[in-house]
Amino acid sequence: MRILVANDDGYLSPGIRALHNAMKTLGEATIVAPDRNHSGASNSLTLSHPIHARRHEPDIYSLEGTPTDCVNVALSGLLEEEHDMVVSGINDGPNMGDDVLYSGTVAAAIEGRHLGHPAVAVSMASHAPKHFETAATVMRNLVAHLKEVPLPMDTILNINVPDLPFDELAGLRATRLGTRHPSKEAIKQLSPRGETIFWIGAAGDVADDGPGTDFGAVRDGFVSVTPLQIDLTRMDSVAPVSAWLERLS
């Protein structure tokens, strides 16, 4: 099995190195990741200029681009051999609830799935994680299981791991995305040159962490495993919107 390992924290992050080592126990694993932190990049592609790729070790590459760039380029030209799966992470911080809309880690997995490969994203559910090896062990077990018992090809798994020693985990739990309140207001400042600048506000507090959510599972010590899909169509609204449009005409 050949596994492409990507992330949004950069190819030097401790999380991606722990994940890479774990994936190498299952087959050939290659890192293709940004040359710097690209947290919050979502599914953005670099279209304004060419992307430079650099090989640091036989199985480690960095790109001057976004997480989505990395997976796209890796699977469509950089790597000579076809890869079987895309695993993105281990992110330095959680990607639960509304976070998935902004996450470069999740976006890398989405790009892998969009290009026809099984894909998984994994994050530490802490902003100051200490137990990357716990997530690495979880992913080694989960990816091995995914190889033996595949899920439908339209499924992307978003994994969030409590920052605990592996033996203290309560288990794994299938979950849905929770929700957050709207993000905090942008912070307005003046630059040293007197220009008005803004810092994007912090993520909102958790709004829905009830039973079945990723927030609730992690709070209770479980690894949350949330299935995602690319198709964002709200199918149950197609007919009502059609009727609404008829009134317009």
PDB file of C-alpha atoms in Angstrom:
ATOM      1  CA  MET A   1       0.000   0.000   0.000  1.00  0.00           C
ATOM      2  CA  ARG A   2       1.247   3.461  -0.935  1.00  0.00           C
ATOM      3  CA  ILE A   3       0.060   6.279   1.315  1.00  0.00           C
ATOM      4  CA  LEU A   4       0.309  10.009   0.621  1.00  0.00           C
ATOM      5  CA  VAL A   5       0.734  11.989   3.844  1.00  0.00           C
ATOM      6  CA  ALA A   6      -0.186  15.685   3.821  1.00  0.00           C
ATOM      7  CA  ASN A   7      -1.165  18.417   6.287  1.00  0.00           C
ATOM      8  CA  ASP A   8      -1.595  22.179   6.703  1.00  0.00           C
ATOM      9  CA  ASP A   9       0.981  22.777   9.461  1.00  0.00           C
ATOM     10  CA  GLY A  10       3.974  22.212   7.173  1.00  0.00           C
ATOM     11  CA  TYR A  11       6.319  19.350   6.407  1.00  0.00           C
ATOM     12  CA  LEU A  12       8.438  19.986   9.532  1.00  0.00           C
ATOM     13  CA  SER A  13       5.569  19.751  12.026  1.00  0.00           C
ATOM     14  CA  PRO A  14       5.824  17.060  14.725  1.00  0.00           C
ATOM     15  CA  GLY A  15       2.352  15.806  13.882  1.00  0.00           C
ATOM     16  CA  ILE A  16       3.092  14.929  10.275  1.00  0.00           C
ATOM     17  CA  ARG A  17       6.351  13.234  11.245  1.00  0.00           C
ATOM     18  CA  ALA A  18       4.551  11.046  13.809  1.00  0.00           C
ATOM     19  CA  LEU A  19       1.896  10.176  11.224  1.00  0.00           C
ATOM     20  CA  HIS A  20       4.498   9.449   8.567  1.00  0.00           C
ATOM     21  CA  ASN A  21       6.318   7.024  10.853  1.00  0.00           C
ATOM     22  CA  ALA A  22       3.057   5.248  11.664  1.00  0.00           C
ATOM     23  CA  MET A  23       2.056   4.943   8.009  1.00  0.00           C
ATOM     24  CA  LYS A  24       5.464   3.504   7.097  1.00  0.00           C
ATOM     25  CA  THR A  25       4.591   0.454   9.196  1.00  0.00           C
ATOM     26  CA  LEU A  26       1.715  -0.230   6.765  1.00  0.00           C
ATOM     27  CA  GLY A  27       3.480   0.324   3.444  1.00  0.00           C
ATOM     28  CA  GLU A  28       5.260   3.030   1.475  1.00  0.00           C
ATOM     29  CA  ALA A  29       4.462   6.487   2.838  1.00  0.00           C
ATOM     30  CA  THR A  30       5.435   9.786   1.225  1.00  0.00           C
ATOM     31  CA  ILE A  31       5.061  13.258   2.718  1.00  0.00           C
ATOM     32  CA  VAL A  32       4.024  16.066   0.364  1.00  0.00           C
ATOM     33  CA  ALA A  33       3.167  19.072   2.506  1.00  0.00           C
ATOM     34  CA  PRO A  34       3.415  22.878   2.553  1.00  0.00           C
ATOM     35  CA  ASP A  35       6.786  24.463   3.241  1.00  0.00           C
ATOM     36  CA  ARG A  36       5.184  26.595   5.985  1.00  0.00           C
ATOM     37  CA  ASN A  37       2.054  26.745   8.102  1.00  0.00           C
ATOM     38  CA  HIS A  38      -1.135  27.095   6.061  1.00  0.00           C
ATOM     39  CA  SER A  39      -3.756  26.645   8.782  1.00  0.00           C
ATOM     40  CA  GLY A  40      -7.161  27.945   7.712  1.00  0.00           C
ATOM     41  CA  ALA A  41      -6.376  27.636   4.000  1.00  0.00           C
ATOM     42  CA  SER A  42      -9.466  25.508   3.393  1.00  0.00           C
ATOM     43  CA  ASN A  43      -9.698  24.200  -0.202  1.00  0.00           C
ATOM     44  CA  SER A  44      -7.780  27.050  -1.819  1.00  0.00           C
ATOM     45  CA  LEU A  45      -5.636  26.378  -4.895  1.00  0.00           C
ATOM     46  CA  THR A  46      -2.724  28.508  -6.106  1.00  0.00           C
ATOM     47  CA  LEU A  47      -3.685  29.671  -9.602  1.00  0.00           C
ATOM     48  CA  SER A  48      -1.723  32.911  -9.938  1.00  0.00           C
ATOM     49  CA  HIS A  49       1.770  31.434 -10.294  1.00  0.00           C
ATOM     50  CA  PRO A  50       3.614  28.102 -10.674  1.00  0.00           C
ATOM     51  CA  ILE A  51       4.324  26.020  -7.560  1.00  0.00           C
ATOM     52  CA  HIS A  52       7.868  25.109  -6.583  1.00  0.00           C
ATOM     53  CA  ALA A  53       8.442  21.607  -5.210  1.00  0.00           C
ATOM     54  CA  ARG A  54      11.498  20.629  -3.189  1.00  0.00           C
ATOM     55  CA  ARG A  55      12.672  17.133  -2.255  1.00  0.00           C
ATOM     56  CA  HIS A  56      14.293  16.967   1.189  1.00  0.00           C
ATOM     57  CA  GLU A  57      14.557  13.191   1.625  1.00  0.00           C
ATOM     58  CA  PRO A  58      13.636  10.272  -0.644  1.00  0.00           C
ATOM     59  CA  ASP A  59      10.100  10.239   0.770  1.00  0.00           C
ATOM     60  CA  ILE A  60       9.630  13.849   1.944  1.00  0.00           C
ATOM     61  CA  TYR A  61       8.689  16.787  -0.286  1.00  0.00           C
ATOM     62  CA  SER A  62       7.590  20.350   0.439  1.00  0.00           C
ATOM     63  CA  LEU A  63       5.647  22.663  -1.839  1.00  0.00           C
ATOM     64  CA  GLU A  64       5.382  26.421  -1.842  1.00  0.00           C
ATOM     65  CA  GLY A  65       1.613  26.163  -1.796  1.00  0.00           C
ATOM     66  CA  THR A  66      -1.541  25.222   0.061  1.00  0.00           C
ATOM     67  CA  PRO A  67      -2.527  21.794   1.427  1.00  0.00           C
ATOM     68  CA  THR A  68      -4.857  21.303  -1.540  1.00  0.00           C
ATOM     69  CA  ASP A  69      -2.011  22.231  -3.899  1.00  0.00           C
ATOM     70  CA  CYS A  70       0.158  19.580  -2.257  1.00  0.00           C
ATOM     71  CA  VAL A  71      -2.300  16.736  -2.755  1.00  0.00           C
ATOM     72  CA  ASN A  72      -3.256  17.840  -6.249  1.00  0.00           C
ATOM     73  CA  VAL A  73       0.340  18.143  -7.450  1.00  0.00           C
ATOM     74  CA  ALA A  74       1.455  14.977  -5.658  1.00  0.00           C
ATOM     75  CA  LEU A  75      -1.228  12.825  -7.273  1.00  0.00           C
ATOM     76  CA  SER A  76      -1.252  14.449 -10.708  1.00  0.00           C
ATOM     77  CA  GLY A  77       2.414  14.810 -11.574  1.00  0.00           C
ATOM     78  CA  LEU A  78       4.958  14.935  -8.746  1.00  0.00           C
ATOM     79  CA  LEU A  79       4.919  11.286  -7.680  1.00  0.00           C
ATOM     80  CA  GLU A  80       5.594   8.733 -10.381  1.00  0.00           C
ATOM     81  CA  GLU A  81       3.798   5.819  -8.723  1.00  0.00           C
ATOM     82  CA  GLU A  82       0.057   5.730  -8.098  1.00  0.00           C
ATOM     83  CA  HIS A  83      -0.902   6.046  -4.432  1.00  0.00           C
ATOM     84  CA  ASP A  84      -3.711   4.136  -2.752  1.00  0.00           C
ATOM     85  CA  MET A  85      -4.798   6.513   0.006  1.00  0.00           C
ATOM     86  CA  VAL A  86      -4.435  10.064   1.324  1.00  0.00           C
ATOM     87  CA  VAL A  87      -3.982  10.614   5.069  1.00  0.00           C
ATOM     88  CA  SER A  88      -3.834  14.239   6.261  1.00  0.00           C
ATOM     89  CA  GLY A  89      -2.527  15.368   9.669  1.00  0.00           C
ATOM     90  CA  ILE A  90      -1.777  15.047  12.464  1.00  0.00           C
ATOM     91  CA  ASN A  91      -3.107  18.575  12.904  1.00  0.00           C
ATOM     92  CA  ASP A  92      -1.863  20.701  15.778  1.00  0.00           C
ATOM     93  CA  GLY A  93      -5.330  21.501  17.142  1.00  0.00           C
ATOM     94  CA  PRO A  94      -8.908  20.260  16.696  1.00  0.00           C
ATOM     95  CA  ASN A  95     -10.993  20.259  13.535  1.00  0.00           C
ATOM     96  CA  MET A  96     -14.514  19.696  14.807  1.00  0.00           C
ATOM     97  CA  GLY A  97     -17.886  21.169  13.944  1.00  0.00           C
ATOM     98  CA  ASP A  98     -17.702  24.279  11.782  1.00  0.00           C
ATOM     99  CA  ASP A  99     -13.883  24.065  11.790  1.00  0.00           C
ATOM    100  CA  VAL A 100     -14.015  21.677   8.828  1.00  0.00           C
ATOM    101  CA  LEU A 101     -15.134  24.545   6.564  1.00  0.00           C
ATOM    102  CA  TYR A 102     -11.819  26.337   7.117  1.00  0.00           C
ATOM    103  CA  SER A 103      -9.419  23.486   7.820  1.00  0.00           C
ATOM    104  CA  GLY A 104      -6.533  22.928   5.439  1.00  0.00           C
ATOM    105  CA  THR A 105      -6.055  19.494   7.014  1.00  0.00           C
ATOM    106  CA  VAL A 106      -9.572  18.425   6.077  1.00  0.00           C
ATOM    107  CA  ALA A 107      -9.229  20.115   2.679  1.00  0.00           C
ATOM    108  CA  ALA A 108      -6.186  17.982   1.851  1.00  0.00           C
ATOM    109  CA  ALA A 109      -8.251  14.859   2.512  1.00  0.00           C
ATOM    110  CA  ILE A 110     -11.137  16.242   0.445  1.00  0.00           C
ATOM    111  CA  GLU A 111      -8.778  16.829  -2.494  1.00  0.00           C
ATOM    112  CA  GLY A 112      -7.531  13.269  -2.219  1.00  0.00           C
ATOM    113  CA  ARG A 113     -11.088  11.961  -2.316  1.00  0.00           C
ATOM    114  CA  HIS A 114     -11.941  14.329  -5.185  1.00  0.00           C
ATOM    115  CA  LEU A 115      -9.082  12.750  -7.152  1.00  0.00           C
ATOM    116  CA  GLY A 116     -10.447   9.264  -6.519  1.00  0.00           C
ATOM    117  CA  HIS A 117      -8.598   8.055  -3.437  1.00  0.00           C
ATOM    118  CA  PRO A 118      -9.808   6.967   0.010  1.00  0.00           C
ATOM    119  CA  ALA A 119      -9.016   9.845   2.361  1.00  0.00           C
ATOM    120  CA  VAL A 120      -8.764  10.477   6.092  1.00  0.00           C
ATOM    121  CA  ALA A 121      -7.998  13.642   8.090  1.00  0.00           C
ATOM    122  CA  VAL A 122      -6.759  13.463  11.689  1.00  0.00           C
ATOM    123  CA  SER A 123      -6.341  16.182  14.315  1.00  0.00           C
ATOM    124  CA  MET A 124      -5.371  16.485  17.948  1.00  0.00           C
ATOM    125  CA  ALA A 125      -8.294  17.807  19.987  1.00  0.00           C
ATOM    126  CA  SER A 126      -6.059  20.245  21.865  1.00  0.00           C
ATOM    127  CA  HIS A 127      -4.409  23.558  21.017  1.00  0.00           C
ATOM    128  CA  ALA A 128      -1.252  22.491  22.877  1.00  0.00           C
ATOM    129  CA  PRO A 129      -1.051  18.751  22.148  1.00  0.00           C
ATOM    130  CA  LYS A 130       1.461  16.485  23.858  1.00  0.00           C
ATOM    131  CA  HIS A 131       0.381  13.032  22.681  1.00  0.00           C
ATOM    132  CA  PHE A 132       0.892  12.926  18.917  1.00  0.00           C
ATOM    133  CA  GLU A 133       1.901   9.273  19.277  1.00  0.00           C
ATOM    134  CA  THR A 134      -1.610   8.489  20.514  1.00  0.00           C
ATOM    135  CA  ALA A 135      -3.104   9.821  17.295  1.00  0.00           C
ATOM    136  CA  ALA A 136      -0.414   8.044  15.272  1.00  0.00           C
ATOM    137  CA  THR A 137      -1.356   4.719  16.895  1.00  0.00           C
ATOM    138  CA  VAL A 138      -5.052   5.368  16.321  1.00  0.00           C
ATOM    139  CA  MET A 139      -4.378   6.085  12.659  1.00  0.00           C
ATOM    140  CA  ARG A 140      -2.194   3.027  12.170  1.00  0.00           C
ATOM    141  CA  ASN A 141      -5.023   0.842  13.478  1.00  0.00           C
ATOM    142  CA  LEU A 142      -7.744   2.690  11.578  1.00  0.00           C
ATOM    143  CA  VAL A 143      -5.957   2.777   8.212  1.00  0.00           C
ATOM    144  CA  ALA A 144      -5.104  -0.925   8.492  1.00  0.00           C
ATOM    145  CA  HIS A 145      -8.790  -1.621   9.174  1.00  0.00           C
ATOM    146  CA  LEU A 146      -9.826   0.631   6.284  1.00  0.00           C
ATOM    147  CA  LYS A 147      -7.615  -1.390   3.965  1.00  0.00           C
ATOM    148  CA  GLU A 148      -9.226  -4.656   5.044  1.00  0.00           C
ATOM    149  CA  VAL A 149     -12.808  -3.321   5.276  1.00  0.00           C
ATOM    150  CA  PRO A 150     -13.176  -0.378   2.858  1.00  0.00           C
ATOM    151  CA  LEU A 151     -15.843   2.270   3.283  1.00  0.00           C
ATOM    152  CA  PRO A 152     -17.892   3.680   0.368  1.00  0.00           C
ATOM    153  CA  MET A 153     -15.677   5.723  -1.936  1.00  0.00           C
ATOM    154  CA  ASP A 154     -17.679   8.907  -1.365  1.00  0.00           C
ATOM    155  CA  THR A 155     -16.825   8.884   2.357  1.00  0.00           C
ATOM    156  CA  ILE A 156     -14.100  11.028   3.939  1.00  0.00           C
ATOM    157  CA  LEU A 157     -13.276  10.338   7.587  1.00  0.00           C
ATOM    158  CA  ASN A 158     -12.541  13.281   9.882  1.00  0.00           C
ATOM    159  CA  ILE A 159     -10.804  12.046  13.042  1.00  0.00           C
ATOM    160  CA  ASN A 160     -10.248  14.022  16.254  1.00  0.00           C
ATOM    161  CA  VAL A 161      -8.165  12.433  19.000  1.00  0.00           C
ATOM    162  CA  PRO A 162      -8.211  13.479  22.673  1.00  0.00           C
ATOM    163  CA  ASP A 163      -4.800  14.600  23.910  1.00  0.00           C
ATOM    164  CA  LEU A 164      -4.346  11.598  26.207  1.00  0.00           C
ATOM    165  CA  PRO A 165      -2.026   8.606  26.474  1.00  0.00           C
ATOM    166  CA  PHE A 166      -3.323   5.845  24.198  1.00  0.00           C
ATOM    167  CA  ASP A 167      -4.268   3.558  27.108  1.00  0.00           C
ATOM    168  CA  GLU A 168      -6.508   6.288  28.569  1.00  0.00           C
ATOM    169  CA  LEU A 169      -8.734   6.652  25.500  1.00  0.00           C
ATOM    170  CA  ALA A 170     -12.329   5.593  26.045  1.00  0.00           C
ATOM    171  CA  GLY A 171     -12.560   4.125  22.535  1.00  0.00           C
ATOM    172  CA  LEU A 172     -13.710   5.209  19.084  1.00  0.00           C
ATOM    173  CA  ARG A 173     -17.125   6.672  18.342  1.00  0.00           C
ATOM    174  CA  ALA A 174     -18.896   7.474  15.061  1.00  0.00           C
ATOM    175  CA  THR A 175     -20.133  11.065  15.278  1.00  0.00           C
ATOM    176  CA  ARG A 176     -21.751  13.970  13.482  1.00  0.00           C
ATOM    177  CA  LEU A 177     -20.364  17.480  13.302  1.00  0.00           C
ATOM    178  CA  GLY A 178     -21.275  19.728  16.202  1.00  0.00           C
ATOM    179  CA  THR A 179     -21.602  23.485  15.789  1.00  0.00           C
ATOM    180  CA  ARG A 180     -20.023  26.669  17.115  1.00  0.00           C
ATOM    181  CA  HIS A 181     -21.431  30.104  17.774  1.00  0.00           C
ATOM    182  CA  PRO A 182     -20.339  32.755  15.217  1.00  0.00           C
ATOM    183  CA  SER A 183     -16.670  33.668  15.389  1.00  0.00           C
ATOM    184  CA  LYS A 184     -15.485  36.545  17.537  1.00  0.00           C
ATOM    185  CA  GLU A 185     -15.290  40.028  16.019  1.00  0.00           C
ATOM    186  CA  ALA A 186     -12.196  40.969  14.053  1.00  0.00           C
ATOM    187  CA  ILE A 187      -9.604  42.874  16.093  1.00  0.00           C
ATOM    188  CA  LYS A 188      -8.882  46.331  14.678  1.00  0.00           C
ATOM    189  CA  GLN A 189      -5.425  47.859  15.159  1.00  0.00           C
ATOM    190  CA  LEU A 190      -3.099  50.446  13.667  1.00  0.00           C
ATOM    191  CA  SER A 191       0.149  49.372  12.054  1.00  0.00           C
ATOM    192  CA  PRO A 192       3.426  51.216  12.862  1.00  0.00           C
ATOM    193  CA  ARG A 193       2.772  53.194   9.660  1.00  0.00           C
ATOM    194  CA  GLY A 194      -0.651  54.277  10.848  1.00  0.00           C
ATOM    195  CA  GLU A 195      -2.535  51.918   8.542  1.00  0.00           C
ATOM    196  CA  THR A 196      -5.712  50.192   9.713  1.00  0.00           C
ATOM    197  CA  ILE A 197      -5.193  46.428  10.046  1.00  0.00           C
ATOM    198  CA  PHE A 198      -7.355  43.574  11.273  1.00  0.00           C
ATOM    199  CA  TRP A 199      -6.750  40.235  12.981  1.00  0.00           C
ATOM    200  CA  ILE A 200      -9.402  37.622  12.198  1.00  0.00           C
ATOM    201  CA  GLY A 201     -11.405  36.912  15.342  1.00  0.00           C
ATOM    202  CA  ALA A 202     -11.109  33.666  17.275  1.00  0.00           C
ATOM    203  CA  ALA A 203     -13.462  30.771  16.587  1.00  0.00           C
ATOM    204  CA  GLY A 204     -16.780  30.942  18.378  1.00  0.00           C
ATOM    205  CA  ASP A 205     -17.551  28.938  21.488  1.00  0.00           C
ATOM    206  CA  VAL A 206     -19.172  25.532  21.131  1.00  0.00           C
ATOM    207  CA  ALA A 207     -22.929  25.739  20.534  1.00  0.00           C
ATOM    208  CA  ASP A 208     -23.846  22.059  20.052  1.00  0.00           C
ATOM    209  CA  ASP A 209     -21.762  19.463  21.865  1.00  0.00           C
ATOM    210  CA  GLY A 210     -24.649  17.157  22.647  1.00  0.00           C
ATOM    211  CA  PRO A 211     -24.931  13.379  22.266  1.00  0.00           C
ATOM    212  CA  GLY A 212     -23.621  12.129  18.954  1.00  0.00           C
ATOM    213  CA  THR A 213     -21.424  15.157  18.196  1.00  0.00           C
ATOM    214  CA  ASP A 214     -17.682  15.174  17.691  1.00  0.00           C
ATOM    215  CA  PHE A 215     -17.333  17.752  20.489  1.00  0.00           C
ATOM    216  CA  GLY A 216     -19.239  15.530  22.907  1.00  0.00           C
ATOM    217  CA  ALA A 217     -17.281  12.385  22.036  1.00  0.00           C
ATOM    218  CA  VAL A 218     -13.912  14.057  22.533  1.00  0.00           C
ATOM    219  CA  ARG A 219     -15.061  15.644  25.783  1.00  0.00           C
ATOM    220  CA  ASP A 220     -15.893  12.149  27.043  1.00  0.00           C
ATOM    221  CA  GLY A 221     -12.472  10.786  26.058  1.00  0.00           C
ATOM    222  CA  PHE A 222     -13.485   9.086  22.799  1.00  0.00           C
ATOM    223  CA  VAL A 223     -11.828   9.423  19.410  1.00  0.00           C
ATOM    224  CA  SER A 224     -14.477  11.029  17.185  1.00  0.00           C
ATOM    225  CA  VAL A 225     -14.830   9.551  13.685  1.00  0.00           C
ATOM    226  CA  THR A 226     -17.051  11.745  11.517  1.00  0.00           C
ATOM    227  CA  PRO A 227     -17.924  10.716   7.948  1.00  0.00           C
ATOM    228  CA  LEU A 228     -17.934  13.650   5.513  1.00  0.00           C
ATOM    229  CA  GLN A 229     -18.944  13.982   1.871  1.00  0.00           C
ATOM    230  CA  ILE A 230     -18.060  16.360  -0.953  1.00  0.00           C
ATOM    231  CA  ASP A 231     -21.622  16.875  -2.227  1.00  0.00           C
ATOM    232  CA  LEU A 232     -22.975  19.857  -0.276  1.00  0.00           C
ATOM    233  CA  THR A 233     -26.420  19.741  -1.899  1.00  0.00           C
ATOM    234  CA  ARG A 234     -29.263  19.902   0.602  1.00  0.00           C
ATOM    235  CA  MET A 235     -31.341  17.271  -1.165  1.00  0.00           C
ATOM    236  CA  ASP A 236     -34.527  17.744   0.886  1.00  0.00           C
ATOM    237  CA  SER A 237     -34.627  21.418  -0.182  1.00  0.00           C
ATOM    238  CA  VAL A 238     -34.443  20.921  -3.957  1.00  0.00           C
ATOM    239  CA  ALA A 239     -38.226  20.506  -4.343  1.00  0.00           C
ATOM    240  CA  PRO A 240     -39.152  23.416  -2.012  1.00  0.00           C
ATOM    241  CA  VAL A 241     -36.677  25.713  -3.790  1.00  0.00           C
ATOM    242  CA  SER A 242     -38.119  24.611  -7.138  1.00  0.00           C
ATOM    243  CA  ALA A 243     -41.591  25.604  -5.939  1.00  0.00           C
ATOM    244  CA  TRP A 244     -40.213  28.901  -4.631  1.00  0.00           C
ATOM    245  CA  LEU A 245     -38.674  29.645  -8.045  1.00  0.00           C
ATOM    246  CA  GLU A 246     -41.972  28.932  -9.795  1.00  0.00           C
ATOM    247  CA  ARG A 247     -43.521  31.838  -7.886  1.00  0.00           C
ATOM    248  CA  LEU A 248     -40.771  34.101  -9.234  1.00  0.00           C
ATOM    249  CA  SER A 249     -41.647  33.237 -12.843  1.00  0.00           C
TER     250      SER A 249
END
